[in-house]
GROMACS .gro file of C-alpha atoms in nm:
model
  224
    1MET     CA    1  23.638  12.679   2.836
    2GLU     CA    2  23.330  12.491   2.956
    3LEU     CA    3  23.062  12.650   2.735
    4LEU     CA    4  23.066  12.755   2.370
    5TRP     CA    5  22.829  12.830   2.085
    6TYR     CA    6  22.777  12.566   1.821
    7VAL     CA    7  22.676  12.743   1.500
    8ALA     CA    8  22.456  12.524   1.278
    9TYR     CA    9  22.387  12.615   0.914
   10GLY     CA   10  22.250  12.285   0.776
   11SER     CA   11  21.990  12.042   0.903
   12ASN     CA   12  22.085  12.116   1.265
   13LEU     CA   13  21.917  12.452   1.223
   14HIS     CA   14  21.614  12.244   1.319
   15ALA     CA   15  21.619  12.189   1.695
   16ASP     CA   16  21.455  11.848   1.678
   17ARG     CA   17  21.724  11.735   1.432
   18LEU     CA   18  21.995  11.843   1.676
   19GLY     CA   19  21.814  11.647   1.944
   20TRP     CA   20  21.900  11.319   1.771
   21TYR     CA   21  22.269  11.402   1.798
   22LEU     CA   22  22.230  11.485   2.166
   23SER     CA   23  22.004  11.200   2.273
   24GLY     CA   24  22.080  10.935   2.012
   25GLY     CA   25  21.859  10.734   1.780
   26ARG     CA   26  21.746  10.756   1.418
   27PRO     CA   27  21.547  11.058   1.295
   28PRO     CA   28  21.239  11.001   1.080
   29GLY     CA   29  21.332  10.966   0.715
   30GLY     CA   30  21.701  10.920   0.797
   31LEU     CA   31  21.925  10.625   0.713
   32ARG     CA   32  22.161  10.655   1.007
   33SER     CA   33  22.135  10.596   1.382
   34TYR     CA   34  22.334  10.816   1.621
   35PRO     CA   35  22.494  10.709   1.950
   36GLY     CA   36  22.423  11.046   2.114
   37CYS     CA   37  22.632  11.261   2.345
   38ARG     CA   38  22.768  11.185   2.689
   39ASP     CA   39  22.564  11.482   2.811
   40CYS     CA   40  22.227  11.465   2.640
   41ARG     CA   41  22.071  11.774   2.800
   42PRO     CA   42  21.919  12.027   2.559
   43PRO     CA   43  22.110  12.346   2.472
   44ARG     CA   44  22.111  12.612   2.740
   45ARG     CA   45  22.016  12.882   2.488
   46THR     CA   46  21.955  12.923   2.118
   47LEU     CA   47  21.970  13.232   1.900
   48PRO     CA   48  21.952  13.326   1.530
   49VAL     CA   49  22.289  13.400   1.372
   50LEU     CA   50  22.410  13.553   1.045
   51ILE     CA   51  22.774  13.487   0.958
   52PRO     CA   52  22.986  13.612   0.665
   53GLY     CA   53  23.011  13.365   0.379
   54GLY     CA   54  22.771  13.116   0.230
   55VAL     CA   55  22.632  12.763   0.232
   56TYR     CA   56  22.667  12.520  -0.059
   57PHE     CA   57  22.571  12.157  -0.119
   58ALA     CA   58  22.814  11.888  -0.230
   59GLY     CA   59  22.899  11.521  -0.191
   60GLU     CA   60  22.653  11.245  -0.103
   61SER     CA   61  22.491  11.218   0.238
   62ARG     CA   62  22.492  10.873   0.394
   63ALA     CA   63  22.213  10.983   0.626
   64TRP     CA   64  21.973  11.146   0.376
   65THR     CA   65  22.116  11.086   0.025
   66GLY     CA   66  22.173  11.390  -0.196
   67GLY     CA   67  22.412  11.678  -0.136
   68MET     CA   68  22.526  11.785   0.211
   69ALA     CA   69  22.537  12.143   0.339
   70PHE     CA   70  22.882  12.295   0.390
   71TYR     CA   71  22.992  12.643   0.491
   72ASP     CA   72  23.250  12.847   0.302
   73PRO     CA   73  23.346  13.177   0.469
   74GLU     CA   74  23.487  13.297   0.134
   75LEU     CA   75  23.153  13.287  -0.050
   76PRO     CA   76  22.986  13.627  -0.097
   77GLY     CA   77  22.699  13.732   0.124
   78VAL     CA   78  22.593  13.595   0.460
   79ALA     CA   79  22.491  13.249   0.580
   80ALA     CA   80  22.183  13.210   0.796
   81ALA     CA   81  22.263  12.993   1.097
   82ARG     CA   82  22.156  12.914   1.452
   83GLY     CA   83  22.364  12.928   1.766
   84TYR     CA   84  22.324  12.661   2.036
   85LEU     CA   85  22.491  12.710   2.372
   86LEU     CA   86  22.651  12.372   2.450
   87THR     CA   87  22.914  12.235   2.681
   88ARG     CA   88  23.255  12.159   2.539
   89ALA     CA   89  23.187  11.786   2.575
   90GLN     CA   90  22.856  11.816   2.390
   91PHE     CA   91  23.021  12.000   2.103
   92ALA     CA   92  23.305  11.746   2.090
   93ASP     CA   93  23.060  11.454   2.079
   94LEU     CA   94  22.843  11.628   1.820
   95ALA     CA   95  23.144  11.696   1.600
   96ALA     CA   96  23.262  11.337   1.637
   97GLN     CA   97  22.927  11.203   1.516
   98GLU     CA   98  22.934  11.438   1.217
   99MET     CA   99  23.285  11.307   1.139
  100TYR     CA  100  23.170  10.944   1.170
  101ARG     CA  101  23.394  10.901   1.473
  102PRO     CA  102  23.288  10.756   1.811
  103PRO     CA  103  23.195  11.020   2.069
  104GLY     CA  104  23.387  11.044   2.393
  105ASP     CA  105  23.701  11.235   2.296
  106ASP     CA  106  23.735  11.590   2.434
  107LEU     CA  107  23.870  11.708   2.097
  108PRO     CA  108  24.190  11.901   2.180
  109ALA     CA  109  24.168  12.067   1.836
  110LEU     CA  110  23.888  12.278   1.983
  111ASP     CA  111  24.146  12.488   2.164
  112VAL     CA  112  24.338  12.541   1.841
  113ALA     CA  113  24.021  12.652   1.662
  114VAL     CA  114  23.937  12.896   1.939
  115THR     CA  115  24.288  13.043   1.943
  116ASP     CA  116  24.375  13.038   1.572
  117GLY     CA  117  24.030  13.049   1.415
  118ARG     CA  118  24.073  12.718   1.234
  119ALA     CA  119  24.175  12.360   1.308
  120THR     CA  120  24.177  12.069   1.063
  121ILE     CA  121  24.129  11.728   1.222
  122GLY     CA  122  24.128  11.530   0.899
  123PRO     CA  123  24.060  11.553   0.525
  124GLY     CA  124  23.698  11.440   0.540
  125ARG     CA  125  23.370  11.622   0.550
  126TYR     CA  126  23.302  11.828   0.863
  127GLU     CA  127  23.657  11.764   0.986
  128THR     CA  128  23.757  12.131   0.980
  129LEU     CA  129  23.663  12.346   1.280
  130LEU     CA  130  23.613  12.720   1.231
  131ARG     CA  131  23.566  13.001   1.479
  132VAL     CA  132  23.303  13.228   1.325
  133GLY     CA  133  23.259  13.482   1.604
  134VAL     CA  134  23.221  13.551   1.973
  135ARG     CA  135  22.895  13.601   2.163
  136ASP     CA  136  22.870  13.694   2.530
  137GLY     CA  137  23.243  13.633   2.563
  138LEU     CA  138  23.212  13.273   2.439
  139PRO     CA  139  23.355  13.140   2.110
  140MET     CA  140  23.120  13.052   1.825
  141LEU     CA  141  23.235  12.740   1.640
  142THR     CA  142  23.118  12.535   1.346
  143PHE     CA  143  23.259  12.258   1.128
  144THR     CA  144  23.278  12.221   0.753
  145ALA     CA  145  23.482  12.071   0.468
  146PRO     CA  146  23.852  12.162   0.443
  147GLY     CA  147  23.835  12.320   0.095
  148ARG     CA  148  23.635  12.591  -0.075
  149ALA     CA  149  23.302  12.568  -0.254
  150SER     CA  150  23.478  12.621  -0.586
  151ASP     CA  151  23.697  12.313  -0.528
  152VAL     CA  152  23.414  12.060  -0.557
  153GLU     CA  153  23.119  11.967  -0.774
  154TRP     CA  154  22.791  12.088  -0.630
  155THR     CA  155  22.512  11.832  -0.585
  156PRO     CA  156  22.143  11.892  -0.509
  157PRO     CA  157  22.015  11.799  -0.163
  158ALA     CA  158  21.743  11.540  -0.108
  159PRO     CA  159  21.390  11.670  -0.041
  160VAL     CA  160  21.374  11.547   0.322
  161TYR     CA  161  21.708  11.713   0.401
  162LEU     CA  162  21.625  12.040   0.228
  163ARG     CA  163  21.288  12.055   0.398
  164MET     CA  164  21.451  12.010   0.736
  165ILE     CA  165  21.685  12.299   0.663
  166ALA     CA  166  21.393  12.513   0.547
  167ASP     CA  167  21.198  12.434   0.863
  168GLY     CA  168  21.505  12.514   1.071
  169LEU     CA  169  21.550  12.851   0.903
  170ARG     CA  170  21.190  12.945   0.976
  171GLU     CA  171  21.214  12.808   1.329
  172ALA     CA  172  21.536  12.993   1.409
  173HIS     CA  173  21.485  13.321   1.224
  174GLY     CA  174  21.107  13.349   1.206
  175TRP     CA  175  21.124  13.385   0.828
  176SER     CA  176  20.825  13.366   0.599
  177ALA     CA  177  20.803  13.086   0.345
  178ALA     CA  178  20.884  13.334   0.067
  179ARG     CA  179  21.201  13.459   0.237
  180THR     CA  180  21.310  13.102   0.304
  181VAL     CA  181  21.265  13.016  -0.062
  182ASP     CA  182  21.461  13.328  -0.163
  183TYR     CA  183  21.751  13.225   0.058
  184LEU     CA  184  21.764  12.858  -0.041
  185ALA     CA  185  21.705  12.912  -0.411
  186GLY     CA  186  22.041  13.084  -0.451
  187ARG     CA  187  22.253  12.825  -0.271
  188PRO     CA  188  22.505  12.641  -0.490
  189GLY     CA  189  22.367  12.291  -0.536
  190VAL     CA  190  22.008  12.414  -0.508
  191ALA     CA  191  22.021  12.672  -0.786
  192GLY     CA  192  21.957  12.507  -1.120
  193HIS     CA  193  21.825  12.187  -0.960
  194TRP     CA  194  21.534  12.301  -0.744
  195PRO     CA  195  21.293  12.530  -0.936
  196ARG     CA  196  21.135  12.791  -0.713
  197PRO     CA  197  20.779  12.648  -0.738
  198ARG     CA  198  20.905  12.304  -0.634
  199LEU     CA  199  21.106  12.458  -0.353
  200ALA     CA  200  20.805  12.658  -0.234
  201ALA     CA  201  20.590  12.343  -0.231
  202LEU     CA  202  20.847  12.182   0.001
  203ILE     CA  203  20.813  12.444   0.273
  204HIS     CA  204  20.590  12.361   0.569
  205PRO     CA  205  20.287  12.583   0.626
  206VAL     CA  206  20.320  12.822   0.921
  207GLY     CA  207  20.282  12.641   1.253
  208GLU     CA  208  20.400  12.304   1.122
  209CYS     CA  209  20.777  12.338   1.147
  210GLY     CA  210  20.839  12.168   1.479
  211SER     CA  211  20.960  12.307   1.809
  212VAL     CA  212  20.975  12.686   1.790
  213LYS     CA  213  21.154  12.725   2.121
  214GLY     CA  214  21.468  12.541   2.022
  215THR     CA  215  21.425  12.251   2.265
  216PRO     CA  216  21.438  11.892   2.137
  217SER     CA  217  21.125  11.687   2.190
  218ALA     CA  218  21.099  11.566   2.547
  219ASP     CA  219  20.998  11.211   2.455
  220ARG     CA  220  21.338  11.155   2.294
  221SER     CA  221  21.562  11.308   2.558
  222ARG     CA  222  21.738  11.077   2.799
  223ARG     CA  223  21.822  11.199   3.146
  224PRO     CA  224  22.188  11.222   3.250
   0.00000   0.00000   0.00000
């Protein structure tokens, strides 16, 4: 297995955000610097994805403050996501950075996730790998928390983080601002904390949500 689909449902919906994981560095407004991947080339393809389940916000982000996005396949409805066609090594290095581990390990648990549908590397956030589908004969994988949404207290996301997710949804799916607000307003951790008018004011006007082609900015990409 050399290629696979990484399915992003949080801030990595935004292609420029993913670029910081691939190429390294600190994104604007973030509190954390990333070492980057061994292979920092951009994804070979991107596509909009809808997967069964839902997204919720919990915990405290060390990169953005506020709640972090997690995926629970047992939640009702569908989660809007984005598929990135990456190499196995890129996915392994991306997952390692999300887990606050050093990149460079080929992540043998990937094979378990592909075969069994699930592999738990540790108890922490984003340390559970899930297979959420197959596209063009290649597995579609994501990572999330080990438990369910109902197991934890929901916490509202920070404005900069939520805005990045909103921009990524519009970038990936071509949604209007109104549809983006409709989707985000019902997410656990957003509902009850982010009134719809405030959420609507957060959304970028059309044409201001970054790279629409799913390629990280060229001035940040290092060459292999």
